[in-house]
Coordinates of C-alpha atoms in Angstrom, one line a residue:
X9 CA 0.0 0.0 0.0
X10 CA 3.1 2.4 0.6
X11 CA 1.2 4.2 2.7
X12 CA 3.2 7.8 3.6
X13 CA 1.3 11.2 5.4
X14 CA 2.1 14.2 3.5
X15 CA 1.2 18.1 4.0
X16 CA -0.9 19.5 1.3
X17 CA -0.9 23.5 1.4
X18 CA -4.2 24.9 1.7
X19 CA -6.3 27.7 3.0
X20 CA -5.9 31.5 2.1
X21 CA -2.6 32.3 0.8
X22 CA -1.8 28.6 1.1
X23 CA -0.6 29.3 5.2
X24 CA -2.7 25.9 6.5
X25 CA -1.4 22.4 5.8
X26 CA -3.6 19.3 5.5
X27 CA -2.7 16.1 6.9
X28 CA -2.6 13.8 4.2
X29 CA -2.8 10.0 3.9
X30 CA -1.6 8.8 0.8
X31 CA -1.6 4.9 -0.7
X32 CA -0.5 4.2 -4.1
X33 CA 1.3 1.5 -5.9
X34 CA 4.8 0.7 -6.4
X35 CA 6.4 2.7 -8.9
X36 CA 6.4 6.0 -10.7
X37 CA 2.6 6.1 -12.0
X38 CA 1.0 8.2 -13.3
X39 CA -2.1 6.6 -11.6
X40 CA -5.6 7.5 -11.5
X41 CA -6.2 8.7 -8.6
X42 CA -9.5 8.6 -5.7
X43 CA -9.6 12.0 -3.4
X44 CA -11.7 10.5 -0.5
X45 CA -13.1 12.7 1.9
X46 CA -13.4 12.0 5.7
X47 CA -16.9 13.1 7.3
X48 CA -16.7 14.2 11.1
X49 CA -17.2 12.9 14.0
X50 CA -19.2 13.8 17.4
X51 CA -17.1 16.8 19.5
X52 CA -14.6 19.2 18.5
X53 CA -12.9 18.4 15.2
X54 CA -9.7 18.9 16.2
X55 CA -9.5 15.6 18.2
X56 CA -10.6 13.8 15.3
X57 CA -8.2 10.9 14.4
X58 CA -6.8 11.2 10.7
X59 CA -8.8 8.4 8.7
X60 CA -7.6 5.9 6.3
X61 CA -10.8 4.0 4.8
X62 CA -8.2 1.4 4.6
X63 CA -10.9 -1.3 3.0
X64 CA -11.5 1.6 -0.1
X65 CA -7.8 2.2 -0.1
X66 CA -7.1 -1.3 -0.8
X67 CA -9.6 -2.3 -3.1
X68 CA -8.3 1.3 -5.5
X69 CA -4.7 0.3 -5.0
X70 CA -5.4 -3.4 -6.0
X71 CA -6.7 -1.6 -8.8
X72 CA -4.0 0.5 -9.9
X73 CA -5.5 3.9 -8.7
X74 CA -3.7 6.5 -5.9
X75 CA -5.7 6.7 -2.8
X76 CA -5.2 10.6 -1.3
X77 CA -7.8 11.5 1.9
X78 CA -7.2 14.6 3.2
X79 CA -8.2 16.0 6.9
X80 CA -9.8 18.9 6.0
X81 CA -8.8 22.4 7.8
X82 CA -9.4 21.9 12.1
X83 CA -9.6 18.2 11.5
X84 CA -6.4 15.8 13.3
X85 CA -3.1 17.3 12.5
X86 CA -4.3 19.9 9.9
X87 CA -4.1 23.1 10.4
X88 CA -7.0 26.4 10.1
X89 CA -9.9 26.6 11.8
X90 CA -12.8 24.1 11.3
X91 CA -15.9 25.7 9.5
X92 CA -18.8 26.1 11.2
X93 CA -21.8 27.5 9.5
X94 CA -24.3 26.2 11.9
X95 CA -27.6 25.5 10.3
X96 CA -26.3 26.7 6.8
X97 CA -26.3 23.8 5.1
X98 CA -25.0 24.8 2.1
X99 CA -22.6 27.2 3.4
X100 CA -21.1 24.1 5.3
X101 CA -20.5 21.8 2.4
X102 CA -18.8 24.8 0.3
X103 CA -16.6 25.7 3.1
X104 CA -15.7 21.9 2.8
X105 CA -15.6 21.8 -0.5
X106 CA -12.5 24.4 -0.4
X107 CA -10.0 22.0 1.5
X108 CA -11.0 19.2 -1.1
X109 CA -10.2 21.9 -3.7
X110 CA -6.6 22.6 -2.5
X111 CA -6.2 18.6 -2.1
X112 CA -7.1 18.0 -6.0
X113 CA -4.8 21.2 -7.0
X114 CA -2.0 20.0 -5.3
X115 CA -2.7 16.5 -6.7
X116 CA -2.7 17.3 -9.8
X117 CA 0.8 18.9 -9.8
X118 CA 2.2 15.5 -8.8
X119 CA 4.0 13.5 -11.8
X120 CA 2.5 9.9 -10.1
X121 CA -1.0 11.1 -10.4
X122 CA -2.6 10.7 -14.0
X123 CA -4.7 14.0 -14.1
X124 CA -7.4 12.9 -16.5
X125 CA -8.3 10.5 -14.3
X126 CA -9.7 11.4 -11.2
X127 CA -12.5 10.3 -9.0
X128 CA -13.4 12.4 -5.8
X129 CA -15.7 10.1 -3.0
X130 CA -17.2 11.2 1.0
X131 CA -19.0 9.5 3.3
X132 CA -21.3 11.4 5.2
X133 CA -19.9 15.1 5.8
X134 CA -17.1 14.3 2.7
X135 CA -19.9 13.2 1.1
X136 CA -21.7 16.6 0.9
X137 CA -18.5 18.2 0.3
X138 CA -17.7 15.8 -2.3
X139 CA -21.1 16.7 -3.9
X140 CA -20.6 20.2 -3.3
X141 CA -16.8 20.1 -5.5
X142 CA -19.1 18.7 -8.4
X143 CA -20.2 22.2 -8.8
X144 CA -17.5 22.8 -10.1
X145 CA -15.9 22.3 -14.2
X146 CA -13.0 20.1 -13.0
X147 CA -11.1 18.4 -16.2
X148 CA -10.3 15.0 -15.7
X149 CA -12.7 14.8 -12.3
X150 CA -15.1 12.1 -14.1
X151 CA -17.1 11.2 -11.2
X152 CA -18.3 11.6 -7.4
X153 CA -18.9 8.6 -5.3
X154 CA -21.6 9.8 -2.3
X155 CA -21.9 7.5 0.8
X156 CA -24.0 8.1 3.1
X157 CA -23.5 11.6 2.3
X158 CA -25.2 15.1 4.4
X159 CA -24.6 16.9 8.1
X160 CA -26.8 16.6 11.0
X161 CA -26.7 19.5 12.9
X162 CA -28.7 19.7 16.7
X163 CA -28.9 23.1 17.1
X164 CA -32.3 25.1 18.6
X165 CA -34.1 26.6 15.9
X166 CA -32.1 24.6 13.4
X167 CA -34.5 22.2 10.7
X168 CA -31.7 20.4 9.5
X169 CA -33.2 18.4 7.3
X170 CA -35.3 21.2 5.6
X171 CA -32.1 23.3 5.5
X172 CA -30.6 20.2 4.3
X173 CA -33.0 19.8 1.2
X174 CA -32.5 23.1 0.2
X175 CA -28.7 22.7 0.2
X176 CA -29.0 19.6 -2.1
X177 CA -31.0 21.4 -4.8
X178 CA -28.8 24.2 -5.0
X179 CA -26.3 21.5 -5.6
X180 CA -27.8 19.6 -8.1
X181 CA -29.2 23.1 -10.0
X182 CA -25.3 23.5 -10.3
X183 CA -24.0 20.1 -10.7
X184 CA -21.2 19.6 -13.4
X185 CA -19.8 15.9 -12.7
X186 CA -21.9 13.0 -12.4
X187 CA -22.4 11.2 -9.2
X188 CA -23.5 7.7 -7.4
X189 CA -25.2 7.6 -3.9
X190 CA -25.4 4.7 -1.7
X191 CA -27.3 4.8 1.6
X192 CA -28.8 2.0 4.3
X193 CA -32.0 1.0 5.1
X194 CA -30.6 1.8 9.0
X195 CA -28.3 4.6 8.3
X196 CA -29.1 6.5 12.0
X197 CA -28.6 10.0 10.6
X198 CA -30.1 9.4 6.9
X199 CA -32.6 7.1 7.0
X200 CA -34.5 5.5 3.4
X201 CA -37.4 8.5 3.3
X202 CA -34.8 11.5 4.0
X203 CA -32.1 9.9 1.3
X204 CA -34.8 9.6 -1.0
X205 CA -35.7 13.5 -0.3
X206 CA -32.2 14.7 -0.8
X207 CA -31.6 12.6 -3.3
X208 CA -35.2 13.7 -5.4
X209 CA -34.1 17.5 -4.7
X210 CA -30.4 17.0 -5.9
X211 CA -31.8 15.2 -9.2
X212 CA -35.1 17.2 -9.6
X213 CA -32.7 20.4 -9.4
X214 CA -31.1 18.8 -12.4
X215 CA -28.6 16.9 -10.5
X216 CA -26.7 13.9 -12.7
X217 CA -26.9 10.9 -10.4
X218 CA -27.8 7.8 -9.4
X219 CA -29.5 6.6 -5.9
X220 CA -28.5 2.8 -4.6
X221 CA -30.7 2.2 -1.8
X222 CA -29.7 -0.6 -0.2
X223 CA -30.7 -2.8 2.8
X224 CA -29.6 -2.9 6.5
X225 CA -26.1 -2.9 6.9
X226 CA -25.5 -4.3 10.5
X227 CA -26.2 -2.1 13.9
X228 CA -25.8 1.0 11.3
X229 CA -25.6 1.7 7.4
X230 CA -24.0 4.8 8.1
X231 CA -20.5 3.1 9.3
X232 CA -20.7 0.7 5.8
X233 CA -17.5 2.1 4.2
X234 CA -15.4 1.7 7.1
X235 CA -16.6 -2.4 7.7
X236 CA -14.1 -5.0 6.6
X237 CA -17.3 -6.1 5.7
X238 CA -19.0 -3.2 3.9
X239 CA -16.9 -4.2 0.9
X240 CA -18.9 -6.7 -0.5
X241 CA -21.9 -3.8 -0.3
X242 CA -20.5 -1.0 -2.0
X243 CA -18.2 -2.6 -4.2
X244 CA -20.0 -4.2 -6.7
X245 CA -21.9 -0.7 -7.8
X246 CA -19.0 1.3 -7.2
X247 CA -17.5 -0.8 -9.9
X248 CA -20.5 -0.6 -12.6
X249 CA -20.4 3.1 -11.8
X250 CA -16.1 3.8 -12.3
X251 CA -16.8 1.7 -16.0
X252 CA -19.8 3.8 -16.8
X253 CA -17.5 6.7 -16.3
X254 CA -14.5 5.4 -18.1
X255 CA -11.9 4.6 -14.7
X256 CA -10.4 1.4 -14.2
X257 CA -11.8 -1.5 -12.4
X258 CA -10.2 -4.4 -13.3
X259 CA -7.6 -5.7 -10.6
X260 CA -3.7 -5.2 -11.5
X261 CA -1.7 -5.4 -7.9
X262 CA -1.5 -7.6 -5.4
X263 CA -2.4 -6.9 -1.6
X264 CA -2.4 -9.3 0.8
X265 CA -4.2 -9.0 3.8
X266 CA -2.5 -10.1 6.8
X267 CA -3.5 -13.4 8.5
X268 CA -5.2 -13.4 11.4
X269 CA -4.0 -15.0 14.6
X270 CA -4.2 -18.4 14.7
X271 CA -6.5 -20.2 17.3
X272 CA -4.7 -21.7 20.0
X273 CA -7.9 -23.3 21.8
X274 CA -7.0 -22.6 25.2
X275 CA -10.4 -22.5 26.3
X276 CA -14.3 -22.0 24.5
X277 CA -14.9 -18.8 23.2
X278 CA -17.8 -18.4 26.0
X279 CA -16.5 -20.0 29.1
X280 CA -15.8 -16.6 30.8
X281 CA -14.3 -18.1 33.8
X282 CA -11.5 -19.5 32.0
X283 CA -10.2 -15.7 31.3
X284 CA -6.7 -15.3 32.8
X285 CA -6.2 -12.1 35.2
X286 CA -9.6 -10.5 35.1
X287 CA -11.4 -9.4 38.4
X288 CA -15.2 -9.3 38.5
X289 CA -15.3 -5.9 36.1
X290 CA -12.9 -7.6 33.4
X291 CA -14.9 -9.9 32.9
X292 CA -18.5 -8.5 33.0
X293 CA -16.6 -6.6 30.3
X294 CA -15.7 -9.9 28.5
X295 CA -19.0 -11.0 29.0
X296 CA -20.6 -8.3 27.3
X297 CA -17.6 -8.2 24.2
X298 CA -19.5 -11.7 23.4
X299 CA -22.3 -9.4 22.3
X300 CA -20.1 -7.1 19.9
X301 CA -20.3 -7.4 16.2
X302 CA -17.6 -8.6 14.1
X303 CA -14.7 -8.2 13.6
X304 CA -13.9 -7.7 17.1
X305 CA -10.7 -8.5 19.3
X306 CA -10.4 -8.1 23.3
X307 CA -6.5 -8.1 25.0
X308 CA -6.0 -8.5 28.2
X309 CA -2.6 -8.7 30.4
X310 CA -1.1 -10.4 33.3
X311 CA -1.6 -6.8 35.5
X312 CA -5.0 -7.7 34.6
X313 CA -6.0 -4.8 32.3
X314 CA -8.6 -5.3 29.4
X315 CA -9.5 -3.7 26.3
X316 CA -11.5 -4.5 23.1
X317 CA -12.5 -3.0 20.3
X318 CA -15.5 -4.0 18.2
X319 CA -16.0 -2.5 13.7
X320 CA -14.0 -0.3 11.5
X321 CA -10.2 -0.3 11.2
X322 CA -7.8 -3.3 12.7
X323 CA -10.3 -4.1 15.9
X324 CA -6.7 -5.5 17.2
X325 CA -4.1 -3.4 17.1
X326 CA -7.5 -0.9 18.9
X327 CA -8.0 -3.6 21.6
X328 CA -4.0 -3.6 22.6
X329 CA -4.0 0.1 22.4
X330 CA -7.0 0.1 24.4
X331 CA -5.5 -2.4 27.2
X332 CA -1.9 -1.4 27.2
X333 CA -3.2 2.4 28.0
X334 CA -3.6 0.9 31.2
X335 CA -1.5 -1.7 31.9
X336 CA 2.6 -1.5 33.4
X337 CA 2.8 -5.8 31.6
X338 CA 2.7 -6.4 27.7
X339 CA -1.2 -6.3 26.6
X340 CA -1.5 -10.1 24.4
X341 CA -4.7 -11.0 22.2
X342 CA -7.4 -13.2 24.2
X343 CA -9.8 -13.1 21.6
X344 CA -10.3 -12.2 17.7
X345 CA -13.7 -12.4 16.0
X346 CA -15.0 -16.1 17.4
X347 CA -11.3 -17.1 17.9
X348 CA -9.6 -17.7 21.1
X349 CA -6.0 -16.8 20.4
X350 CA -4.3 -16.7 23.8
X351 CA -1.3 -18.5 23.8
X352 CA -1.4 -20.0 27.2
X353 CA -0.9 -18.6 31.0
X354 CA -3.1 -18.5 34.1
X355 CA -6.6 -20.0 34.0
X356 CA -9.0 -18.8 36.3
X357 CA -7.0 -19.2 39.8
X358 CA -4.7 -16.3 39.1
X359 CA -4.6 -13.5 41.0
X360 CA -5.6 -10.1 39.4
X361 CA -5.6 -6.2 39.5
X362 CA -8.5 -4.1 38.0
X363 CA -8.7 -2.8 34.4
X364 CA -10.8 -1.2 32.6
X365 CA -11.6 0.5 29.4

Protein backbone atom coordinates (compact mmCIF):
# COMPACT_ATOMS: atom_id res chain seq x y z
CA UNK A 1 0.00 0.00 0.00
CA UNK A 2 3.10 2.37 0.65
CA UNK A 3 1.23 4.21 2.68
CA UNK A 4 3.15 7.84 3.64
CA UNK A 5 1.28 11.16 5.45
CA UNK A 6 2.09 14.23 3.54
CA UNK A 7 1.24 18.07 4.02
CA UNK A 8 -0.87 19.47 1.34
CA UNK A 9 -0.89 23.51 1.38
CA UNK A 10 -4.24 24.90 1.70
CA UNK A 11 -6.29 27.68 3.04
CA UNK A 12 -5.86 31.47 2.10
CA UNK A 13 -2.59 32.34 0.78
CA UNK A 14 -1.77 28.56 1.09
CA UNK A 15 -0.55 29.28 5.23
CA UNK A 16 -2.68 25.94 6.51
CA UNK A 17 -1.42 22.43 5.80
CA UNK A 18 -3.58 19.26 5.52
CA UNK A 19 -2.68 16.07 6.91
CA UNK A 20 -2.61 13.79 4.22
CA UNK A 21 -2.77 9.96 3.95
CA UNK A 22 -1.59 8.78 0.85
CA UNK A 23 -1.63 4.89 -0.69
CA UNK A 24 -0.53 4.17 -4.12
CA UNK A 25 1.27 1.49 -5.85
CA UNK A 26 4.85 0.73 -6.40
CA UNK A 27 6.36 2.67 -8.94
CA UNK A 28 6.45 5.99 -10.73
CA UNK A 29 2.60 6.05 -12.01
CA UNK A 30 1.00 8.16 -13.29
CA UNK A 31 -2.09 6.59 -11.59
CA UNK A 32 -5.63 7.51 -11.52
CA UNK A 33 -6.22 8.75 -8.61
CA UNK A 34 -9.49 8.65 -5.69
CA UNK A 35 -9.58 12.03 -3.45
CA UNK A 36 -11.72 10.51 -0.48
CA UNK A 37 -13.05 12.66 1.88
CA UNK A 38 -13.44 11.96 5.68
CA UNK A 39 -16.91 13.10 7.33
CA UNK A 40 -16.73 14.16 11.08
CA UNK A 41 -17.24 12.87 14.03
CA UNK A 42 -19.19 13.81 17.39
CA UNK A 43 -17.06 16.75 19.52
CA UNK A 44 -14.59 19.16 18.48
CA UNK A 45 -12.85 18.37 15.20
CA UNK A 46 -9.71 18.91 16.21
CA UNK A 47 -9.48 15.62 18.18
CA UNK A 48 -10.58 13.84 15.28
CA UNK A 49 -8.23 10.88 14.36
CA UNK A 50 -6.80 11.17 10.66
CA UNK A 51 -8.76 8.43 8.67
CA UNK A 52 -7.62 5.89 6.31
CA UNK A 53 -10.78 4.04 4.78
CA UNK A 54 -8.24 1.41 4.57
CA UNK A 55 -10.87 -1.26 2.96
CA UNK A 56 -11.53 1.61 -0.14
CA UNK A 57 -7.80 2.25 -0.07
CA UNK A 58 -7.08 -1.32 -0.78
CA UNK A 59 -9.58 -2.33 -3.09
CA UNK A 60 -8.35 1.25 -5.49
CA UNK A 61 -4.66 0.32 -4.97
CA UNK A 62 -5.45 -3.38 -6.04
CA UNK A 63 -6.73 -1.64 -8.84
CA UNK A 64 -4.02 0.52 -9.94
CA UNK A 65 -5.50 3.92 -8.72
CA UNK A 66 -3.72 6.46 -5.89
CA UNK A 67 -5.65 6.74 -2.76
CA UNK A 68 -5.24 10.62 -1.33
CA UNK A 69 -7.85 11.50 1.88
CA UNK A 70 -7.17 14.60 3.23
CA UNK A 71 -8.18 16.03 6.87
CA UNK A 72 -9.81 18.91 6.03
CA UNK A 73 -8.83 22.37 7.84
CA UNK A 74 -9.42 21.91 12.08
CA UNK A 75 -9.58 18.17 11.50
CA UNK A 76 -6.40 15.83 13.29
CA UNK A 77 -3.08 17.33 12.50
CA UNK A 78 -4.28 19.89 9.93
CA UNK A 79 -4.05 23.12 10.39
CA UNK A 80 -6.96 26.39 10.14
CA UNK A 81 -9.88 26.58 11.78
CA UNK A 82 -12.79 24.07 11.32
CA UNK A 83 -15.87 25.67 9.50
CA UNK A 84 -18.81 26.11 11.19
CA UNK A 85 -21.75 27.52 9.53
CA UNK A 86 -24.32 26.22 11.90
CA UNK A 87 -27.57 25.48 10.28
CA UNK A 88 -26.27 26.69 6.82
CA UNK A 89 -26.31 23.78 5.12
CA UNK A 90 -25.04 24.83 2.13
CA UNK A 91 -22.64 27.21 3.35
CA UNK A 92 -21.05 24.07 5.35
CA UNK A 93 -20.54 21.84 2.36
CA UNK A 94 -18.83 24.83 0.28
CA UNK A 95 -16.60 25.72 3.13
CA UNK A 96 -15.73 21.86 2.82
CA UNK A 97 -15.57 21.84 -0.53
CA UNK A 98 -12.48 24.42 -0.43
CA UNK A 99 -10.03 22.01 1.47
CA UNK A 100 -10.98 19.16 -1.13
CA UNK A 101 -10.21 21.86 -3.68
CA UNK A 102 -6.58 22.58 -2.49
CA UNK A 103 -6.24 18.55 -2.11
CA UNK A 104 -7.06 18.05 -6.04
CA UNK A 105 -4.76 21.21 -6.97
CA UNK A 106 -2.03 20.00 -5.27
CA UNK A 107 -2.71 16.51 -6.69
CA UNK A 108 -2.68 17.30 -9.78
CA UNK A 109 0.79 18.89 -9.78
CA UNK A 110 2.15 15.45 -8.80
CA UNK A 111 4.04 13.46 -11.82
CA UNK A 112 2.51 9.85 -10.11
CA UNK A 113 -1.02 11.11 -10.44
CA UNK A 114 -2.61 10.73 -14.05
CA UNK A 115 -4.66 14.04 -14.13
CA UNK A 116 -7.40 12.93 -16.47
CA UNK A 117 -8.26 10.51 -14.28
CA UNK A 118 -9.66 11.42 -11.16
CA UNK A 119 -12.53 10.27 -9.01
CA UNK A 120 -13.39 12.44 -5.79
CA UNK A 121 -15.70 10.08 -2.99
CA UNK A 122 -17.21 11.16 1.02
CA UNK A 123 -18.96 9.53 3.26
CA UNK A 124 -21.27 11.41 5.16
CA UNK A 125 -19.89 15.11 5.81
CA UNK A 126 -17.11 14.30 2.67
CA UNK A 127 -19.93 13.17 1.14
CA UNK A 128 -21.71 16.57 0.94
CA UNK A 129 -18.53 18.21 0.31
CA UNK A 130 -17.72 15.83 -2.34
CA UNK A 131 -21.08 16.73 -3.94
CA UNK A 132 -20.59 20.23 -3.30
CA UNK A 133 -16.84 20.08 -5.50
CA UNK A 134 -19.06 18.69 -8.37
CA UNK A 135 -20.17 22.22 -8.80
CA UNK A 136 -17.48 22.81 -10.11
CA UNK A 137 -15.86 22.28 -14.21
CA UNK A 138 -13.00 20.10 -13.01
CA UNK A 139 -11.10 18.35 -16.19
CA UNK A 140 -10.26 15.01 -15.68
CA UNK A 141 -12.72 14.84 -12.30
CA UNK A 142 -15.15 12.10 -14.05
CA UNK A 143 -17.07 11.24 -11.21
CA UNK A 144 -18.30 11.59 -7.36
CA UNK A 145 -18.92 8.64 -5.35
CA UNK A 146 -21.60 9.81 -2.27
CA UNK A 147 -21.87 7.54 0.76
CA UNK A 148 -23.97 8.12 3.10
CA UNK A 149 -23.47 11.62 2.28
CA UNK A 150 -25.15 15.07 4.40
CA UNK A 151 -24.62 16.90 8.07
CA UNK A 152 -26.79 16.63 10.97
CA UNK A 153 -26.75 19.53 12.93
CA UNK A 154 -28.72 19.72 16.67
CA UNK A 155 -28.92 23.06 17.14
CA UNK A 156 -32.28 25.08 18.58
CA UNK A 157 -34.10 26.63 15.85
CA UNK A 158 -32.08 24.64 13.38
CA UNK A 159 -34.51 22.18 10.74
CA UNK A 160 -31.69 20.38 9.54
CA UNK A 161 -33.21 18.36 7.32
CA UNK A 162 -35.30 21.18 5.60
CA UNK A 163 -32.06 23.30 5.47
CA UNK A 164 -30.59 20.16 4.27
CA UNK A 165 -32.96 19.82 1.25
CA UNK A 166 -32.50 23.11 0.24
CA UNK A 167 -28.68 22.69 0.16
CA UNK A 168 -29.04 19.58 -2.11
CA UNK A 169 -30.96 21.37 -4.76
CA UNK A 170 -28.75 24.19 -4.99
CA UNK A 171 -26.29 21.52 -5.56
CA UNK A 172 -27.82 19.57 -8.12
CA UNK A 173 -29.23 23.05 -10.03
CA UNK A 174 -25.32 23.52 -10.30
CA UNK A 175 -23.95 20.10 -10.72
CA UNK A 176 -21.22 19.61 -13.38
CA UNK A 177 -19.77 15.95 -12.72
CA UNK A 178 -21.92 13.03 -12.44
CA UNK A 179 -22.44 11.15 -9.24
CA UNK A 180 -23.45 7.74 -7.39
CA UNK A 181 -25.24 7.58 -3.88
CA UNK A 182 -25.39 4.70 -1.74
CA UNK A 183 -27.29 4.81 1.60
CA UNK A 184 -28.77 1.97 4.28
CA UNK A 185 -32.00 0.99 5.14
CA UNK A 186 -30.63 1.81 8.98
CA UNK A 187 -28.29 4.64 8.32
CA UNK A 188 -29.08 6.49 11.96
CA UNK A 189 -28.59 9.98 10.62
CA UNK A 190 -30.08 9.43 6.94
CA UNK A 191 -32.64 7.13 6.98
CA UNK A 192 -34.52 5.53 3.45
CA UNK A 193 -37.39 8.54 3.33
CA UNK A 194 -34.80 11.47 4.02
CA UNK A 195 -32.05 9.93 1.26
CA UNK A 196 -34.85 9.56 -0.97
CA UNK A 197 -35.73 13.50 -0.34
CA UNK A 198 -32.15 14.70 -0.83
CA UNK A 199 -31.61 12.59 -3.29
CA UNK A 200 -35.21 13.72 -5.38
CA UNK A 201 -34.14 17.45 -4.69
CA UNK A 202 -30.39 17.04 -5.91
CA UNK A 203 -31.79 15.24 -9.21
CA UNK A 204 -35.14 17.21 -9.63
CA UNK A 205 -32.75 20.38 -9.45
CA UNK A 206 -31.11 18.81 -12.40
CA UNK A 207 -28.56 16.91 -10.53
CA UNK A 208 -26.73 13.85 -12.70
CA UNK A 209 -26.89 10.92 -10.36
CA UNK A 210 -27.83 7.77 -9.39
CA UNK A 211 -29.46 6.60 -5.90
CA UNK A 212 -28.49 2.80 -4.60
CA UNK A 213 -30.71 2.24 -1.82
CA UNK A 214 -29.65 -0.61 -0.17
CA UNK A 215 -30.74 -2.78 2.76
CA UNK A 216 -29.62 -2.94 6.46
CA UNK A 217 -26.05 -2.93 6.95
CA UNK A 218 -25.52 -4.26 10.48
CA UNK A 219 -26.16 -2.06 13.88
CA UNK A 220 -25.80 0.97 11.32
CA UNK A 221 -25.62 1.75 7.40
CA UNK A 222 -23.95 4.82 8.09
CA UNK A 223 -20.49 3.06 9.31
CA UNK A 224 -20.72 0.71 5.76
CA UNK A 225 -17.53 2.09 4.22
CA UNK A 226 -15.38 1.67 7.09
CA UNK A 227 -16.58 -2.37 7.69
CA UNK A 228 -14.06 -4.99 6.58
CA UNK A 229 -17.31 -6.09 5.68
CA UNK A 230 -18.98 -3.22 3.87
CA UNK A 231 -16.88 -4.17 0.89
CA UNK A 232 -18.91 -6.73 -0.53
CA UNK A 233 -21.91 -3.80 -0.29
CA UNK A 234 -20.54 -0.98 -1.98
CA UNK A 235 -18.17 -2.59 -4.15
CA UNK A 236 -20.04 -4.17 -6.75
CA UNK A 237 -21.91 -0.73 -7.75
CA UNK A 238 -19.04 1.33 -7.25
CA UNK A 239 -17.49 -0.76 -9.91
CA UNK A 240 -20.47 -0.60 -12.62
CA UNK A 241 -20.37 3.09 -11.81
CA UNK A 242 -16.09 3.83 -12.33
CA UNK A 243 -16.76 1.68 -15.97
CA UNK A 244 -19.77 3.82 -16.85
CA UNK A 245 -17.51 6.75 -16.30
CA UNK A 246 -14.54 5.38 -18.08
CA UNK A 247 -11.93 4.64 -14.74
CA UNK A 248 -10.35 1.43 -14.18
CA UNK A 249 -11.78 -1.53 -12.44
CA UNK A 250 -10.18 -4.42 -13.28
CA UNK A 251 -7.55 -5.72 -10.58
CA UNK A 252 -3.66 -5.21 -11.52
CA UNK A 253 -1.74 -5.37 -7.94
CA UNK A 254 -1.53 -7.60 -5.40
CA UNK A 255 -2.42 -6.86 -1.65
CA UNK A 256 -2.38 -9.35 0.77
CA UNK A 257 -4.19 -9.05 3.85
CA UNK A 258 -2.46 -10.09 6.80
CA UNK A 259 -3.54 -13.38 8.48
CA UNK A 260 -5.19 -13.37 11.41
CA UNK A 261 -3.96 -15.02 14.56
CA UNK A 262 -4.15 -18.45 14.66
CA UNK A 263 -6.54 -20.15 17.29
CA UNK A 264 -4.73 -21.70 20.00
CA UNK A 265 -7.89 -23.31 21.80
CA UNK A 266 -7.03 -22.64 25.19
CA UNK A 267 -10.38 -22.52 26.34
CA UNK A 268 -14.29 -22.05 24.55
CA UNK A 269 -14.93 -18.79 23.23
CA UNK A 270 -17.81 -18.39 25.96
CA UNK A 271 -16.47 -20.00 29.10
CA UNK A 272 -15.84 -16.59 30.84
CA UNK A 273 -14.32 -18.13 33.84
CA UNK A 274 -11.54 -19.46 31.97
CA UNK A 275 -10.21 -15.70 31.29
CA UNK A 276 -6.73 -15.34 32.81
CA UNK A 277 -6.16 -12.08 35.19
CA UNK A 278 -9.59 -10.45 35.10
CA UNK A 279 -11.36 -9.44 38.38
CA UNK A 280 -15.18 -9.26 38.45
CA UNK A 281 -15.28 -5.89 36.08
CA UNK A 282 -12.86 -7.57 33.41
CA UNK A 283 -14.90 -9.87 32.92
CA UNK A 284 -18.51 -8.51 32.97
CA UNK A 285 -16.64 -6.60 30.32
CA UNK A 286 -15.68 -9.95 28.48
CA UNK A 287 -18.98 -10.97 28.97
CA UNK A 288 -20.64 -8.26 27.34
CA UNK A 289 -17.56 -8.25 24.23
CA UNK A 290 -19.50 -11.74 23.45
CA UNK A 291 -22.29 -9.40 22.32
CA UNK A 292 -20.12 -7.08 19.92
CA UNK A 293 -20.29 -7.38 16.17
CA UNK A 294 -17.61 -8.63 14.11
CA UNK A 295 -14.72 -8.23 13.57
CA UNK A 296 -13.85 -7.67 17.07
CA UNK A 297 -10.71 -8.48 19.28
CA UNK A 298 -10.42 -8.12 23.26
CA UNK A 299 -6.51 -8.14 24.97
CA UNK A 300 -5.96 -8.48 28.17
CA UNK A 301 -2.64 -8.65 30.37
CA UNK A 302 -1.07 -10.38 33.33
CA UNK A 303 -1.61 -6.82 35.48
CA UNK A 304 -5.00 -7.73 34.63
CA UNK A 305 -6.05 -4.77 32.35
CA UNK A 306 -8.60 -5.31 29.43
CA UNK A 307 -9.48 -3.72 26.33
CA UNK A 308 -11.48 -4.50 23.07
CA UNK A 309 -12.48 -3.04 20.32
CA UNK A 310 -15.50 -3.98 18.19
CA UNK A 311 -15.96 -2.55 13.72
CA UNK A 312 -14.02 -0.33 11.48
CA UNK A 313 -10.25 -0.30 11.23
CA UNK A 314 -7.82 -3.35 12.74
CA UNK A 315 -10.27 -4.08 15.94
CA UNK A 316 -6.72 -5.48 17.17
CA UNK A 317 -4.05 -3.43 17.09
CA UNK A 318 -7.47 -0.91 18.95
CA UNK A 319 -8.04 -3.57 21.59
CA UNK A 320 -4.01 -3.61 22.60
CA UNK A 321 -3.96 0.08 22.43
CA UNK A 322 -6.99 0.10 24.44
CA UNK A 323 -5.46 -2.36 27.15
CA UNK A 324 -1.89 -1.36 27.16
CA UNK A 325 -3.16 2.44 27.99
CA UNK A 326 -3.62 0.87 31.22
CA UNK A 327 -1.45 -1.71 31.89
CA UNK A 328 2.64 -1.47 33.39
CA UNK A 329 2.80 -5.77 31.56
CA UNK A 330 2.74 -6.39 27.70
CA UNK A 331 -1.20 -6.31 26.64
CA UNK A 332 -1.54 -10.14 24.41
CA UNK A 333 -4.67 -11.05 22.18
CA UNK A 334 -7.45 -13.24 24.20
CA UNK A 335 -9.78 -13.12 21.59
CA UNK A 336 -10.31 -12.25 17.74
CA UNK A 337 -13.66 -12.41 16.04
CA UNK A 338 -14.98 -16.08 17.37
CA UNK A 339 -11.34 -17.14 17.91
CA UNK A 340 -9.64 -17.68 21.09
CA UNK A 341 -5.99 -16.77 20.38
CA UNK A 342 -4.27 -16.71 23.76
CA UNK A 343 -1.32 -18.53 23.85
CA UNK A 344 -1.39 -19.97 27.18
CA UNK A 345 -0.85 -18.56 31.03
CA UNK A 346 -3.09 -18.53 34.08
CA UNK A 347 -6.56 -19.98 34.02
CA UNK A 348 -9.03 -18.84 36.31
CA UNK A 349 -7.02 -19.22 39.76
CA UNK A 350 -4.72 -16.27 39.08
CA UNK A 351 -4.63 -13.52 40.96
CA UNK A 352 -5.65 -10.06 39.35
CA UNK A 353 -5.60 -6.20 39.47
CA UNK A 354 -8.47 -4.13 37.99
CA UNK A 355 -8.72 -2.78 34.39
CA UNK A 356 -10.81 -1.22 32.59
CA UNK A 357 -11.61 0.54 29.37
Amino acid sequence: MNEQIIMVPAGDGMREVLETTVFRPSGPGPFPLLLMNHGKQAGPAKLQARERFIYMATEFVRRGYAVMLPMRAGYAQSTGNYRDFGCDMLGNAQGQARDVLAALAYARRQRWVDPQRIVVAGQSYGGMAALALATRALPGVRGVLNFSGGLRVDMPGCDWQASLTRAFATLGAYNRIPSLWLYGANDSYFGPALARRLFNSFAGSGGRGELLAYGPFKRDAHLTLGSRDGVAVWLPATLRFLQEIGMPVRRVYSVIDPPPPAETHFALLDDIAAVPYLTEPGRAAYRAFLDKTAPRAFALSESGAWGWAEEGESPDYRALASCQRRSSTPCHLYCVDASVVWPGGPGPGASAAGGAD
